[in-house]
Coordinates of C-alpha atoms in Angstrom, one line a residue:
Chain A
M1 CA 147.2 36.2 -17.0
F2 CA 147.8 33.7 -19.7
S3 CA 149.1 34.6 -23.2
Y4 CA 146.0 33.5 -25.0
C5 CA 143.7 35.8 -23.0
T6 CA 144.3 38.9 -25.1
D7 CA 141.0 38.6 -26.9
P8 CA 138.5 36.9 -24.6
A9 CA 135.5 37.5 -26.9
A10 CA 137.0 34.9 -29.3
L11 CA 137.4 32.3 -26.6
S12 CA 134.9 29.8 -25.4
G13 CA 134.4 27.0 -22.9
L14 CA 137.2 26.2 -20.5
T15 CA 139.8 28.5 -22.0
W16 CA 137.4 31.4 -21.6
L17 CA 136.8 30.3 -18.0
S18 CA 140.5 30.0 -17.2
C19 CA 141.0 33.6 -18.4
Y20 CA 137.9 34.8 -16.6
L21 CA 138.9 33.3 -13.3
T22 CA 142.3 34.9 -13.4
T23 CA 141.4 38.5 -14.0
G24 CA 142.8 41.1 -11.6
K25 CA 139.4 41.3 -10.0
H26 CA 139.3 37.6 -9.3
M27 CA 142.7 37.8 -7.8
A28 CA 141.3 40.4 -5.4
L29 CA 138.6 37.9 -4.5
Y30 CA 141.2 35.2 -3.8
W31 CA 143.3 37.7 -1.8
S32 CA 140.3 38.6 0.3
F33 CA 140.0 34.9 1.5
G34 CA 143.5 35.5 2.9
T35 CA 142.3 38.7 4.6
V36 CA 139.4 36.9 6.2
L37 CA 141.6 34.0 7.4
T38 CA 144.3 36.4 8.7
L39 CA 141.6 38.3 10.6
L40 CA 140.4 35.1 12.2
A41 CA 143.9 34.0 13.0
I42 CA 144.7 37.2 14.8
T43 CA 141.3 38.0 16.3
A44 CA 140.6 34.6 17.9
P45 CA 143.7 34.6 20.3
T46 CA 143.3 38.3 21.0
A47 CA 139.6 37.9 21.9
L48 CA 140.5 34.9 24.1
A49 CA 143.2 36.8 25.9
L50 CA 140.8 39.7 26.4
G51 CA 138.1 37.3 27.6
F52 CA 140.5 35.7 30.0
A53 CA 141.5 39.1 31.4
G54 CA 137.8 40.1 31.6
A55 CA 136.8 36.9 33.4
S56 CA 139.7 37.1 35.8
A57 CA 138.9 40.7 36.6
A58 CA 135.2 39.9 37.1
R59 CA 135.9 37.2 39.7
S60 CA 138.7 39.3 41.4
R61 CA 138.4 40.0 45.1
I62 CA 139.4 43.6 44.5
R63 CA 136.0 45.3 44.1
P64 CA 136.8 48.0 41.5
L65 CA 138.5 45.5 39.3
S66 CA 135.6 43.1 39.6
W67 CA 133.2 45.9 38.7
L68 CA 135.3 46.8 35.7
G69 CA 135.2 43.2 34.4
K70 CA 131.5 42.9 35.0
F71 CA 130.8 46.3 33.4
Y72 CA 132.8 45.3 30.3
I73 CA 130.9 42.0 29.9
A74 CA 127.5 43.6 30.4
I75 CA 127.9 46.6 28.1
V76 CA 129.5 44.9 25.1
R77 CA 127.1 41.9 25.3
G78 CA 124.1 44.2 25.4
V79 CA 124.9 46.4 22.4
P80 CA 124.0 45.0 18.9
D81 CA 127.1 44.0 16.9
I82 CA 126.2 46.2 13.9
A83 CA 125.7 49.3 16.0
F84 CA 128.9 48.6 17.8
F85 CA 130.7 48.2 14.5
L86 CA 129.3 51.4 13.0
F87 CA 129.7 53.6 16.1
F88 CA 132.7 52.2 18.0
V89 CA 135.1 52.2 15.0
I90 CA 134.4 55.8 14.1
A91 CA 134.6 56.8 17.7
L92 CA 137.9 54.9 18.2
D93 CA 139.4 56.4 15.0
Q94 CA 138.3 59.9 16.0
G95 CA 139.5 59.3 19.6
I96 CA 143.0 58.4 18.3
E97 CA 143.1 61.4 16.0
Y98 CA 141.9 63.7 18.8
L99 CA 144.7 62.6 21.1
R100 CA 147.3 62.9 18.4
H101 CA 145.9 66.4 17.6
K102 CA 146.3 67.5 21.2
V103 CA 149.9 66.3 21.3
K104 CA 151.1 67.3 17.9
C105 CA 149.3 70.6 17.3
P106 CA 148.9 72.4 20.6
D107 CA 148.6 75.8 19.0
W108 CA 145.7 74.9 16.7
S109 CA 143.0 77.5 17.3
E110 CA 140.0 76.2 15.2
P111 CA 137.5 73.9 16.8
I112 CA 137.7 70.2 16.0
R113 CA 134.0 69.8 15.5
Q114 CA 132.8 72.2 12.8
G115 CA 129.1 71.4 12.2
N116 CA 129.1 67.9 10.8
D117 CA 132.9 67.9 10.1
F118 CA 135.6 66.4 12.3
V119 CA 138.7 68.4 11.5
V120 CA 142.1 67.8 13.0
C121 CA 145.5 69.2 11.8
S122 CA 147.0 67.2 9.0
A123 CA 149.9 66.0 11.2
A124 CA 147.4 64.3 13.5
K125 CA 145.6 62.3 10.8
M126 CA 145.7 58.6 11.2
P127 CA 147.2 57.4 9.0
L128 CA 148.8 60.6 7.5
S129 CA 147.2 61.7 4.3
T130 CA 150.6 61.3 2.7
A131 CA 150.6 57.6 3.6
S132 CA 150.2 55.1 0.8
Q133 CA 147.2 52.9 0.3
W134 CA 148.6 49.8 2.1
Q135 CA 149.1 51.9 5.3
H136 CA 145.5 52.9 5.2
D137 CA 144.6 49.2 4.6
V138 CA 146.7 48.0 7.5
Y139 CA 145.2 50.7 9.8
G140 CA 141.7 49.8 8.8
F141 CA 142.5 46.1 9.4
A142 CA 144.0 46.9 12.8
L143 CA 140.8 48.8 13.8
A144 CA 138.8 45.8 12.7
V145 CA 140.9 43.4 14.7
V146 CA 140.5 45.6 17.8
T147 CA 136.8 45.9 17.4
F148 CA 136.2 42.2 16.8
A149 CA 138.4 41.3 19.7
I150 CA 136.5 43.6 22.1
V151 CA 133.1 42.3 21.0
F152 CA 134.0 38.6 21.0
G153 CA 136.2 39.1 24.1
A154 CA 133.2 40.1 26.1
F155 CA 131.3 36.9 25.1
A156 CA 134.5 34.8 25.8
A157 CA 134.8 36.5 29.2
N158 CA 131.3 35.4 30.1
V159 CA 132.0 31.9 29.0
L160 CA 135.2 31.7 31.0
F161 CA 133.6 33.3 34.0
G162 CA 131.0 30.5 34.0
A163 CA 133.7 27.8 33.4
M164 CA 135.7 29.0 36.3
R165 CA 132.7 28.5 38.6
A166 CA 132.0 25.1 37.2
V167 CA 135.3 23.6 38.4
P168 CA 134.3 21.4 41.4
H169 CA 134.9 23.4 44.6
A170 CA 136.5 20.3 46.2
Q171 CA 139.4 20.8 43.8
I172 CA 140.2 24.2 45.2
E173 CA 139.7 23.0 48.8
T174 CA 142.1 20.2 48.2
A175 CA 144.7 22.6 46.7
E176 CA 144.4 24.8 49.8
A177 CA 144.7 21.8 52.1
Y178 CA 148.0 21.1 50.4
G179 CA 149.1 24.6 51.4
M180 CA 148.7 26.4 48.1
S181 CA 148.1 30.1 48.2
P182 CA 144.9 31.4 46.4
R183 CA 147.1 32.6 43.6
Q184 CA 148.7 29.2 43.2
A185 CA 145.4 27.4 43.4
Y186 CA 144.1 29.7 40.7
W187 CA 146.9 29.1 38.2
R188 CA 147.7 25.5 39.0
V189 CA 144.3 24.0 39.7
L190 CA 141.5 26.2 38.5
V191 CA 142.8 27.4 35.1
P192 CA 144.0 24.1 33.8
Q193 CA 140.7 22.4 34.6
M194 CA 138.2 25.1 33.5
W195 CA 138.9 24.7 29.7
I196 CA 136.7 21.6 29.4
Y197 CA 133.8 23.5 30.8
A198 CA 134.5 26.5 28.6
L199 CA 135.0 24.6 25.3
P200 CA 131.4 24.3 24.1
G201 CA 130.8 28.0 24.6
L202 CA 134.1 29.0 23.1
G203 CA 133.4 26.6 20.1
N204 CA 130.1 28.4 19.5
L205 CA 131.8 31.8 19.6
W206 CA 134.4 30.6 17.1
M207 CA 131.6 29.5 14.7
V208 CA 129.8 32.8 15.1
L209 CA 133.1 34.7 14.5
I210 CA 133.7 32.8 11.3
K211 CA 130.3 33.9 10.0
A212 CA 130.6 37.5 11.3
T213 CA 133.5 38.4 9.0
P214 CA 131.3 40.1 6.3
L215 CA 130.9 42.9 8.9
L216 CA 134.4 43.8 7.7
F217 CA 132.9 45.6 4.8
L218 CA 131.3 48.1 7.3
L219 CA 134.9 49.0 8.1
G220 CA 135.8 49.6 4.5
I221 CA 137.7 46.3 4.1
S222 CA 136.7 44.4 0.9
D223 CA 135.8 40.9 2.2
I224 CA 134.8 37.8 0.3
V225 CA 131.1 38.6 0.3
Y226 CA 131.7 42.1 -1.1
W227 CA 133.8 40.6 -4.0
A228 CA 131.3 37.8 -4.6
R229 CA 128.5 40.4 -5.0
E230 CA 130.7 42.7 -7.1
L231 CA 131.9 39.9 -9.4
G232 CA 128.6 38.1 -9.7
G233 CA 126.6 41.1 -10.7
A234 CA 125.5 41.3 -14.3
K235 CA 128.2 42.9 -16.6
T236 CA 127.6 44.6 -19.9
A237 CA 130.1 44.3 -22.8
R238 CA 130.8 48.0 -22.8
F239 CA 132.6 47.9 -19.5
T240 CA 134.3 44.5 -19.4
D241 CA 135.9 42.0 -21.7
Y242 CA 133.9 39.2 -19.9
P243 CA 130.2 40.2 -20.2
H244 CA 127.9 37.8 -18.3
P245 CA 124.4 37.9 -16.8
D246 CA 123.7 37.9 -13.1
W247 CA 125.9 35.1 -11.7
R248 CA 125.7 36.0 -8.0
M249 CA 124.1 32.7 -7.2
W250 CA 127.2 30.8 -8.3
Y251 CA 129.5 33.0 -6.4
F252 CA 127.4 32.7 -3.3
L253 CA 127.3 29.0 -3.8
A254 CA 131.1 28.9 -3.7
L255 CA 131.1 31.0 -0.5
L256 CA 128.6 28.5 1.0
V257 CA 130.9 25.6 0.3
F258 CA 133.8 27.6 1.7
Y259 CA 132.0 28.4 4.9
L260 CA 130.5 24.9 5.4
G261 CA 133.9 23.4 4.8
F262 CA 135.5 25.7 7.2
T263 CA 133.0 25.1 10.0
K264 CA 133.2 21.3 9.4
L265 CA 137.0 21.5 9.8
S266 CA 136.6 23.6 13.0
E267 CA 134.2 21.0 14.3
M268 CA 136.7 18.2 13.8
V269 CA 139.4 20.2 15.6
L270 CA 137.1 21.1 18.5
E271 CA 136.1 17.4 18.8
R272 CA 139.7 16.3 19.2
L273 CA 140.3 19.2 21.7
T274 CA 137.3 18.1 23.8
R275 CA 138.7 14.5 23.9
R276 CA 142.1 15.7 25.0
L277 CA 140.8 18.1 27.7
S278 CA 138.4 15.4 29.1
H279 CA 141.2 13.2 30.2
G280 CA 141.2 12.8 34.0
Q281 CA 138.2 15.1 34.5
A282 CA 135.3 14.4 36.8
T283 CA 132.8 14.8 34.0
A284 CA 130.8 12.3 32.0
G285 CA 133.2 12.7 29.1
G286 CA 136.2 12.1 31.3
E287 CA 134.5 9.1 33.0
A288 CA 133.8 7.5 29.6
L289 CA 137.4 7.9 28.6
R290 CA 138.6 6.3 31.8
K291 CA 136.2 3.3 31.4
A292 CA 137.3 2.9 27.7
A293 CA 140.9 2.8 28.8
T294 CA 140.5 0.0 31.5
Chain B
M1 CA 161.9 43.4 16.6
K2 CA 164.6 44.8 14.3
N3 CA 162.0 45.2 11.6
L4 CA 159.7 47.0 14.0
I5 CA 162.5 49.6 14.8
L6 CA 163.2 50.0 11.1
T7 CA 159.5 50.6 10.2
T8 CA 159.2 53.1 13.1
A9 CA 162.3 54.9 11.9
A10 CA 160.9 55.0 8.3
L11 CA 157.6 56.3 9.5
A12 CA 159.2 59.0 11.6
L13 CA 161.2 60.1 8.6
T14 CA 158.3 60.2 6.2
A15 CA 156.4 62.1 8.9
G16 CA 159.2 64.6 8.9
F17 CA 159.0 65.4 5.1
A18 CA 155.3 65.2 5.0
M19 CA 152.8 67.8 3.7
A20 CA 152.9 67.1 0.0
D21 CA 149.4 66.1 1.0
T22 CA 147.6 63.5 -1.0
V23 CA 143.9 64.2 -1.8
R24 CA 141.9 61.0 -1.4
L25 CA 139.0 60.6 -3.8
G26 CA 136.2 58.3 -2.6
T27 CA 133.9 56.5 -5.1
E28 CA 131.5 53.6 -5.2
G29 CA 132.9 51.6 -8.0
A30 CA 129.6 50.0 -9.0
Y31 CA 127.9 52.5 -11.2
P32 CA 129.0 52.4 -14.8
P33 CA 129.7 54.4 -16.9
F34 CA 130.4 56.9 -14.0
N35 CA 132.6 54.6 -12.0
F36 CA 133.1 50.9 -11.9
L37 CA 135.9 48.3 -11.3
N38 CA 137.4 47.0 -14.5
D39 CA 138.6 43.5 -15.1
A40 CA 141.9 44.3 -13.5
G41 CA 140.1 45.4 -10.3
E42 CA 141.0 49.0 -10.8
I43 CA 138.5 52.0 -10.6
D44 CA 137.6 53.0 -14.1
G45 CA 135.0 55.0 -16.0
F46 CA 134.0 58.6 -16.7
E47 CA 134.8 59.9 -13.2
R48 CA 138.2 58.1 -13.1
E49 CA 139.4 59.9 -16.2
L50 CA 137.7 63.2 -15.1
G51 CA 139.2 63.0 -11.5
D52 CA 142.7 62.2 -12.7
E53 CA 142.6 65.2 -15.2
L54 CA 141.2 67.5 -12.5
C55 CA 143.9 66.6 -10.1
A56 CA 146.5 67.2 -12.8
R57 CA 145.1 70.6 -13.5
A58 CA 144.8 71.6 -9.8
E59 CA 148.4 70.2 -9.3
L60 CA 147.3 67.8 -6.6
T61 CA 148.4 64.2 -5.9
C62 CA 145.3 62.1 -5.8
E63 CA 144.5 58.6 -4.7
W64 CA 141.4 56.6 -5.2
V65 CA 139.4 54.6 -2.6
T66 CA 136.1 52.8 -2.8
N67 CA 133.4 53.0 -0.3
D68 CA 130.0 51.6 0.2
W69 CA 127.3 54.0 -1.1
D70 CA 125.3 54.0 2.1
S71 CA 128.1 55.3 4.3
I72 CA 129.8 57.5 1.6
I73 CA 128.8 60.8 3.2
P74 CA 129.5 59.9 6.9
N75 CA 133.0 58.7 6.0
L76 CA 133.6 62.0 4.1
V77 CA 132.7 64.2 7.1
S78 CA 134.7 62.1 9.5
G79 CA 137.7 62.5 7.3
N80 CA 138.4 59.1 5.8
Y81 CA 138.7 60.7 2.4
D82 CA 138.5 64.2 1.1
V83 CA 136.3 64.2 -2.0
I84 CA 133.2 62.2 -3.1
I85 CA 133.3 61.7 -6.8
A86 CA 130.6 59.0 -7.3
G87 CA 127.9 60.2 -9.7
M88 CA 126.3 62.1 -6.9
S89 CA 123.7 64.6 -8.0
I90 CA 123.6 67.9 -6.3
T91 CA 120.5 68.2 -4.1
P92 CA 119.5 70.7 -1.4
E93 CA 119.3 67.9 1.2
R94 CA 122.8 66.8 0.6
D95 CA 124.0 70.4 0.3
E96 CA 123.0 70.9 4.0
V97 CA 125.5 68.3 5.1
I98 CA 128.4 68.6 2.6
D99 CA 129.5 71.1 -0.1
F100 CA 129.4 70.6 -3.8
T101 CA 131.6 71.9 -6.6
Q102 CA 129.9 73.1 -9.7
N103 CA 128.3 70.3 -11.7
Y104 CA 130.4 68.4 -14.3
T105 CA 127.5 66.7 -16.0
Q106 CA 124.2 68.2 -17.2
P107 CA 121.1 67.3 -15.1
D108 CA 120.8 63.8 -16.5
P109 CA 117.3 62.5 -17.3
S110 CA 116.3 59.5 -15.2
A111 CA 114.6 56.7 -17.0
Y112 CA 112.3 53.7 -16.1
M113 CA 113.2 50.2 -17.2
V114 CA 110.7 47.4 -17.3
L115 CA 110.5 43.9 -18.6
T116 CA 110.0 43.8 -22.4
G117 CA 106.3 43.4 -23.1
N118 CA 105.3 45.6 -20.2
E119 CA 105.8 48.9 -21.9
G120 CA 102.2 50.0 -21.3
L121 CA 102.9 50.3 -17.6
D122 CA 101.4 53.2 -15.7
V123 CA 104.3 54.2 -13.4
T124 CA 102.2 56.3 -11.0
G125 CA 100.6 53.1 -9.6
A126 CA 103.4 50.6 -10.1
V127 CA 105.9 49.3 -7.7
I128 CA 109.2 51.1 -8.5
A129 CA 112.7 49.9 -7.5
A130 CA 115.5 52.4 -6.7
Q131 CA 118.8 52.5 -5.0
T132 CA 118.7 53.7 -1.4
N133 CA 119.7 57.4 -0.7
T134 CA 119.5 58.4 -4.4
I135 CA 117.6 61.3 -5.9
Q136 CA 115.4 58.7 -7.7
A137 CA 114.4 57.0 -4.5
G138 CA 113.4 60.4 -3.1
F139 CA 111.5 61.2 -6.3
V140 CA 109.5 58.0 -6.2
A141 CA 108.6 58.5 -2.5
E142 CA 107.4 62.0 -3.3
M143 CA 105.4 60.8 -6.3
G144 CA 103.5 58.5 -3.9
A145 CA 104.2 55.2 -5.8
P146 CA 105.2 52.2 -3.8
L147 CA 109.0 52.2 -3.5
V148 CA 111.3 49.3 -2.9
E149 CA 114.9 50.3 -2.1
F150 CA 118.1 48.3 -2.6
A151 CA 121.6 48.9 -1.5
T152 CA 123.3 48.4 -4.9
P153 CA 122.2 49.3 -8.5
D154 CA 122.5 45.6 -9.5
E155 CA 119.8 44.6 -7.0
T156 CA 117.4 47.1 -8.4
I157 CA 117.7 45.4 -11.9
S158 CA 117.3 41.9 -10.4
A159 CA 114.1 43.1 -8.6
V160 CA 112.5 43.9 -12.0
R161 CA 113.6 40.6 -13.4
T162 CA 112.1 38.6 -10.5
G163 CA 108.9 40.7 -10.5
E164 CA 109.5 42.1 -7.1
A165 CA 109.2 45.6 -8.7
D166 CA 107.4 46.6 -12.0
A167 CA 110.1 49.1 -13.0
V168 CA 113.4 50.5 -11.9
L169 CA 114.1 54.2 -11.9
A170 CA 117.8 55.2 -12.3
D171 CA 120.0 57.5 -14.3
K172 CA 119.4 57.0 -18.0
S173 CA 123.1 56.7 -18.8
Y174 CA 123.3 53.8 -16.4
L175 CA 120.2 52.0 -17.7
A176 CA 120.6 52.6 -21.4
P177 CA 123.5 50.1 -22.0
I178 CA 121.8 47.5 -19.9
A179 CA 118.5 47.8 -21.9
E180 CA 120.5 47.7 -25.1
E181 CA 122.2 44.4 -24.3
N182 CA 119.4 42.5 -22.7
A183 CA 116.4 41.6 -24.9
D184 CA 114.2 41.1 -21.8
L185 CA 114.6 44.7 -20.6
T186 CA 113.2 47.9 -22.2
L187 CA 113.3 51.6 -21.3
L188 CA 110.0 53.4 -21.1
E189 CA 109.6 56.6 -23.2
R190 CA 108.8 58.6 -20.1
D191 CA 111.9 60.4 -18.6
E192 CA 112.1 62.3 -15.3
L193 CA 114.3 65.4 -14.9
I194 CA 115.6 65.3 -11.3
G195 CA 118.5 66.9 -9.6
G196 CA 121.0 69.6 -10.5
G197 CA 123.6 67.6 -12.3
V198 CA 126.5 65.6 -10.8
G199 CA 129.2 67.4 -8.8
M200 CA 132.1 66.5 -6.4
G201 CA 131.2 66.5 -2.7
L202 CA 133.5 68.0 -0.1
R203 CA 133.5 68.8 3.6
E204 CA 132.0 72.1 4.4
S205 CA 135.2 73.1 6.2
D206 CA 137.3 72.4 3.1
G207 CA 136.6 75.6 1.1
E208 CA 140.1 75.9 -0.3
L209 CA 140.1 72.5 -1.9
R210 CA 136.6 73.1 -3.3
E211 CA 137.8 76.3 -5.0
K212 CA 140.7 74.4 -6.6
F213 CA 138.5 71.7 -8.0
D214 CA 135.9 74.3 -9.0
A215 CA 138.5 76.2 -11.0
A216 CA 139.8 73.0 -12.6
I217 CA 136.2 72.0 -13.7
Q218 CA 135.7 75.5 -15.1
S219 CA 138.9 75.2 -17.1
M220 CA 137.8 71.8 -18.5
K221 CA 134.5 73.3 -19.5
D222 CA 136.2 76.3 -21.2
D223 CA 138.5 74.3 -23.4
G224 CA 136.0 71.7 -24.3
S225 CA 137.8 68.7 -22.8
L226 CA 135.0 68.0 -20.5
N227 CA 132.6 67.7 -23.4
T228 CA 135.0 65.2 -25.1
L229 CA 134.9 63.0 -22.0
I230 CA 131.1 63.3 -21.7
E231 CA 130.7 62.1 -25.3
K232 CA 133.2 59.3 -24.9
W233 CA 131.4 57.8 -21.8
E234 CA 127.9 58.8 -22.9
V235 CA 126.9 60.4 -19.6
G236 CA 124.2 62.8 -21.0
E237 CA 124.2 66.1 -22.7
T238 CA 127.3 68.2 -23.3
F239 CA 127.8 71.7 -21.9

C-alpha cells in the first residue's frame, strides 16, 4: 500500500502497523463490513415487506389465503435458523437449477440425481460455469438475502399480525360508522396505527438480524467474523511478511466494539421512531406526549 | 432500468458463446503449506502452484474458490465447484462419497505437537486435539484416546496452549514450521502413518475431468516437476 512497506521485517511500531493494516487481506476485511451492512440494508425492508404480506394474508377473510399466511408463519418460526440456512439454500439453489434444466435441456437423458451427485446440463448451471467470480458472489449474496428475508419475514409477520389486533377495535368501528369500506378502514385506519404496537417486536428482530449475519459464512460469503478469525490466527514467518502470534482476541474485540456501536445507534433511532409514532395514540406513551405538550 | 436491460443483453450474449467451461477449484485456504491466504488475500501455497500447473497441462481454464472445511464435500457434490484441492488425504470413507485422482504427495507422516517440557507425554492416555473430519481425528478416535475436535487448524494449536488438550495431531508438514518458530511448542518423536497421500477430489459422475487431471499429475510425476514443487514447499517425501 505505502511505498515504505516493501520490507516489513525492517519496520517497527506504528509504521509496521500501518503497513500491516493495509495488506490486501485487511482490505478484504474492511470490504466485508460493507457486505454485511449492504445485506442488512437490503434484507430489512424485504423482510418487512414479506412480513406485512404474511400478516395481511393471515388475517384475510379468504380462507386459503389465511391458511397460507398462518402456515408460512408457523413453519419458518418452528425450524431452527441454522438448519434452515443449511437446508433451504441448497434446496433453493438446486430447485432453480432443476427448473432451468427442464427448460433449457429437454433432451437430456441422464438422471439428475446420480448417487450423491446433483448433475444438471452445463447450460442450466446457476450461475453458468463460465461466469466470472463476481457473478458467483452476487448470486450467493442474492440467495443469502432471500433466505434471511424469508426467515425474518416470518417473525415480522407474527409481530405485525399481533400489532394489527392490538389497534383498539373502536377505531375500526368509527371508521365503518363514517362509511368506509373494510378495505378503506384497513389501509387508512388500521395500518397507520398498528406500527406503534409493532415497533418493540420489530426492534428486537432488527437487533437479532444484526447479530445473525455471521450465518453468511454458511452460504460461502466471507463475512467479518470469518476474516477476523482468519487474520487473527497465528502466522509463521514462512508464509507471510507479517508474522504474529494468536491475535484473535484483538480482532474479536474490534468486532465487539463494532456490534455494540451499531446496536447503540439502532437503539437511538428506534427511540426517536417510537416517540414519533406515539403522537396522538391512545397508549401510555401517546398520553405522556399529550400531557407534556399542554 | 436501462442498466438492467444492458446487463440482461450482455448475459444473453455470453450465454450464447458459452462452453469454454471454467473448472472451479475449491480449497480451504487455512492450511499452510498446502493452501493458505497470503498477505494480499489471494490463495497461495503448494496446491495453488500445483493446481495452476495441472490446469495448464490439461488445457483447462481454472478458477479458485475458498470453502469452509466442514462443508467442502457437500458443496462439491451439489455442484458449487468441480474439484477439491485442499490437502485432502485419500481414505476409503471419503472414496465412497466422491472420487479421487492419484495422490500428488506421499502419505505424509502425522506428528504430535505438545508444550515444550511435556515431551515425556504418553499419547495413548492423553487428550488429543484434531481438526474435525480429518484422518487424524478418525485415527485418534480409533486409538481410543480422548479426542477434542475443532473446526480450524488454528484452534487445535490454541487448545494445546491453553491446556485444553495435551497434544495436537496433524500433518507433520503443517506442524513442523510452527514448532520451529515457537519456543513453547515441540514435536514428539513419535510419528503416525495415516492415509494414502493427498489427492484431488471430484464428483463420482465426473469421470472425464478426473482422467484429465490424473494424466496431468502423471506427466508432472514423470518429468520431475512435481518433486521440485514438493521440495520447495516441504510437503513430505518426493516420489
